[in-house]
Coordinates of C-alpha atoms in Angstrom, one line a residue:
X256 CA -25.2 2.3 10.9
X257 CA -24.1 -0.2 13.8
X258 CA -24.1 -3.0 10.9
X259 CA -21.8 -0.9 8.8
X260 CA -19.6 0.2 11.5
X261 CA -19.1 -3.3 12.4
X262 CA -18.4 -4.3 8.8
X263 CA -15.8 -1.7 8.3
X264 CA -14.3 -2.6 11.1
X265 CA -13.8 -6.0 9.7
X266 CA -12.4 -4.7 6.8
X267 CA -10.1 -2.4 8.4
X268 CA -8.7 -5.2 10.2
X269 CA -8.2 -7.2 6.7
X270 CA -6.4 -4.0 5.6
X271 CA -3.9 -4.0 8.6
X272 CA -3.2 -7.6 7.9
X273 CA -2.5 -7.2 4.3
X274 CA -0.2 -4.1 5.1
X275 CA 1.6 -6.4 7.8
X276 CA 2.2 -9.0 4.8
X277 CA 3.9 -6.7 2.4
X278 CA 6.4 -6.3 5.1
X279 CA 6.9 -10.0 5.9
X280 CA 6.4 -11.7 2.4
X281 CA 9.6 -12.6 1.0
X282 CA 8.5 -13.7 -2.5
X283 CA 7.9 -10.8 -5.0
X284 CA 4.8 -12.3 -6.5
X285 CA 3.2 -12.6 -3.3
X286 CA 3.9 -9.1 -2.1
X287 CA 2.2 -8.1 -5.2
X288 CA -0.9 -10.0 -4.7
X289 CA -1.1 -8.9 -1.2
X290 CA -1.0 -5.3 -2.3
X291 CA -4.0 -6.1 -4.4
X292 CA -6.0 -7.6 -1.6
X293 CA -5.0 -4.6 0.4
X294 CA -6.5 -2.5 -2.4
X295 CA -9.4 -4.5 -2.5
X296 CA -10.0 -3.9 1.2
X297 CA -9.8 0.0 0.7
X298 CA -12.5 -0.5 -2.1
X299 CA -14.9 -2.4 0.3
X300 CA -14.6 0.1 2.8
X301 CA -15.3 3.1 0.4
X302 CA -18.3 0.9 -0.5
X303 CA -19.7 0.1 2.9
X304 CA -19.1 4.0 3.8
X305 CA -20.8 5.2 0.3
X306 CA -24.0 2.9 1.4
X307 CA -23.9 4.1 5.1
X308 CA -23.4 7.8 4.2
X309 CA -25.3 8.0 1.3
X310 CA -22.3 9.3 -0.8
X311 CA -22.2 8.8 -4.4
X312 CA -18.7 10.4 -4.5
X313 CA -17.5 7.3 -2.4
X314 CA -18.9 4.8 -4.8
X315 CA -17.0 6.5 -7.5
X316 CA -13.7 6.5 -5.2
X317 CA -14.6 2.6 -4.7
X318 CA -14.6 2.2 -8.5
X319 CA -11.5 4.2 -9.4
X320 CA -9.9 2.5 -6.5
X321 CA -10.5 -0.8 -7.9
X322 CA -9.7 -0.3 -11.2
X323 CA -6.4 1.6 -10.8
X324 CA -4.9 -0.2 -7.7
X325 CA -6.2 -3.8 -8.2
X326 CA -6.2 -4.1 -11.8
X327 CA -4.1 -1.2 -13.6
X328 CA -1.1 -0.7 -11.1
X329 CA -0.4 -4.7 -10.7
X330 CA -0.3 -5.1 -14.7
X331 CA 1.9 -1.7 -15.1
X332 CA 4.3 -3.1 -12.2
X333 CA 4.4 -6.7 -13.7
X334 CA 5.1 -6.0 -17.2
X335 CA 7.1 -2.8 -16.7
X336 CA 9.4 -3.9 -14.3
X337 CA 9.7 -7.5 -15.9
X338 CA 8.4 -10.7 -15.1
X339 CA 11.8 -12.5 -14.2
X340 CA 11.9 -10.1 -11.0
X341 CA 8.7 -11.5 -9.6
X342 CA 10.0 -15.4 -10.3
X343 CA 12.3 -15.2 -7.4
X344 CA 12.7 -14.7 -3.4
X345 CA 14.0 -12.0 -1.8
X346 CA 17.0 -13.4 0.5
X347 CA 18.3 -10.4 2.2
X348 CA 16.4 -8.4 4.5
X349 CA 17.7 -5.7 7.0
X350 CA 15.7 -7.6 10.1
X351 CA 14.1 -10.9 10.6
X352 CA 10.6 -11.8 9.9
X353 CA 9.9 -12.1 13.7
X354 CA 11.6 -8.8 14.7
X355 CA 9.8 -7.2 11.9
X356 CA 6.6 -8.3 13.2
X357 CA 7.2 -7.1 16.7
X358 CA 8.2 -3.7 15.5
X359 CA 5.5 -3.6 13.1
X360 CA 3.0 -4.4 16.4
X361 CA 4.6 -1.5 18.2
X362 CA 4.4 0.8 15.1
X363 CA 0.5 0.0 15.0
X364 CA 0.0 0.6 18.9
X365 CA 1.9 4.1 18.4
X366 CA -0.2 4.9 15.3
X367 CA -3.5 3.9 17.3
X368 CA -2.6 6.1 20.2
X369 CA -1.4 9.1 17.9
X370 CA -4.7 8.8 16.0
X371 CA -7.1 9.1 18.8
X372 CA -7.0 12.7 19.4
X373 CA -7.3 13.5 15.7
X374 CA -10.4 11.1 15.5
X375 CA -12.1 12.7 18.6
X376 CA -11.5 16.1 16.9
X377 CA -14.1 15.1 14.2
X378 CA -16.9 13.5 16.2
X379 CA -19.5 14.3 13.2
X380 CA -17.6 11.6 11.3
X381 CA -18.3 8.2 12.7
X382 CA -16.1 6.0 10.5
X383 CA -13.3 8.2 11.5
X384 CA -12.7 6.4 14.6
X385 CA -11.6 3.5 12.8
X386 CA -10.5 4.6 9.3
X387 CA -8.3 7.5 10.8
X388 CA -5.9 4.9 13.2
X389 CA -6.1 2.3 10.4
X390 CA -4.9 4.5 7.5
X391 CA -2.1 5.8 9.8
X392 CA -1.0 2.3 10.7
X393 CA -0.8 1.4 7.1
X394 CA 1.5 4.5 6.6
X395 CA 3.7 3.6 9.3
X396 CA 3.7 -0.1 7.9
X397 CA 4.4 1.3 4.4
X398 CA 7.3 3.5 5.8
X399 CA 8.7 0.5 7.7
X400 CA 8.6 -1.8 4.4
X401 CA 10.6 0.9 2.5
X402 CA 13.3 0.7 5.7
X403 CA 13.6 -2.9 6.0
X404 CA 13.1 -4.4 2.6
X405 CA 16.4 -4.6 0.3
X406 CA 14.2 -5.3 -3.1
X407 CA 13.4 -2.5 -5.1
X408 CA 9.9 -3.9 -6.0
X409 CA 9.1 -4.6 -2.1
X410 CA 10.2 -0.9 -1.7
X411 CA 7.8 0.2 -4.1
X412 CA 5.1 -1.8 -2.6
X413 CA 5.5 0.2 0.7
X414 CA 5.4 3.5 -1.1
X415 CA 1.9 2.3 -2.3
X416 CA 0.7 1.0 1.0
X417 CA 1.6 4.4 2.4
X418 CA -0.7 6.2 -0.2
X419 CA -3.6 3.7 0.4
X420 CA -3.3 4.3 3.9
X421 CA -3.6 8.0 3.6
X422 CA -6.7 7.4 1.2
X423 CA -8.1 4.9 3.8
X424 CA -8.1 7.7 6.4
X425 CA -9.4 10.5 4.0
X426 CA -12.5 8.6 2.7
X427 CA -13.9 8.6 6.4
X428 CA -13.1 12.3 6.6
X429 CA -13.7 13.8 3.4
X430 CA -16.7 11.9 1.7
X431 CA -17.4 14.5 -0.9
X432 CA -14.4 15.1 -3.2
X433 CA -15.1 16.2 -6.6
X434 CA -14.6 13.8 -9.5
X435 CA -12.0 15.7 -10.9
X436 CA -9.9 15.3 -7.7
X437 CA -10.7 11.4 -7.6
X438 CA -9.6 11.0 -11.3
X439 CA -6.5 13.1 -10.8
X440 CA -5.3 11.0 -7.6
X441 CA -6.3 7.9 -9.6
X442 CA -4.1 8.8 -12.6
X443 CA -1.0 9.8 -10.6
X444 CA -0.7 6.4 -9.0
X445 CA -0.5 4.2 -12.0
X446 CA 2.1 6.7 -14.1
X447 CA 4.2 6.8 -11.0
X448 CA 4.4 3.0 -10.7
X449 CA 5.1 2.8 -14.5
X450 CA 8.0 5.2 -14.2
X451 CA 9.3 3.5 -11.2
X452 CA 8.7 0.1 -12.9
X453 CA 10.7 0.9 -15.8
X454 CA 13.5 2.3 -13.8
X455 CA 13.7 -0.9 -12.1
X456 CA 13.4 -2.9 -15.3
X457 CA 16.6 -0.5 -16.4
X458 CA 18.5 -1.3 -13.4
X459 CA 18.0 -5.0 -13.4
X460 CA 18.9 -5.1 -17.0
X461 CA 22.3 -3.1 -16.4
X462 CA 23.2 -4.7 -13.2
X463 CA 21.4 -8.0 -13.3
X464 CA 19.7 -7.1 -9.7
X465 CA 17.5 -4.8 -8.2
X466 CA 18.4 -5.2 -4.6
X467 CA 18.9 -1.7 -3.3
X468 CA 21.8 -2.8 -0.5
X469 CA 23.9 -3.6 -3.3
X470 CA 23.3 -0.9 -5.5
X471 CA 25.3 1.3 -3.3
X472 CA 28.5 -0.6 -4.1
X473 CA 28.2 0.0 -7.9
X474 CA 31.4 1.7 -9.5
X475 CA 31.4 3.8 -12.7
X476 CA 32.9 2.1 -15.7
X477 CA 34.8 4.3 -17.8

């Protein structure tokens, strides 16, 4: 168990680093790759918890997460949003990267403090002490990404990071989800990514850009 806890702690650290990378990365394709690594860390945590707790359900969670978030969602976003969106850099951002990193550090501290009483309330879940605050940090980072990025694709990554953060925390609390619930949760994410990706592609086709900050200036043409 001690080895599993240590390994899961290392994976949790990577999970947070990849979440932070989504905030500060300026190149759209790199942001997508960081989300894939973020999902790989979630998959790895589910595998470690599956072995440590002897839960077959967590192995199903790991497999479904890998197929949907590491393979399906990036493919859907790459081809639904359009490849040209990922070939350029995002130049406008609400905050500078150093300021964003500083605020992210404060958010991580707040998330860790908030999560401690919640983790202590479930002492029979040994991995919750690490996964719960880590997942909450990712949720905060995802929300912060939505707030500071002006590119629609980057904001979508923020939404997906929030969802993954909630999932990272939940696998340490509820280890025996039914397979129906797992499949239902897994199907929702690619479908949502497809719909939003197609919307982003349509916006880019009509306006020639997907920078959300500039879309507010659009006028209706008669």
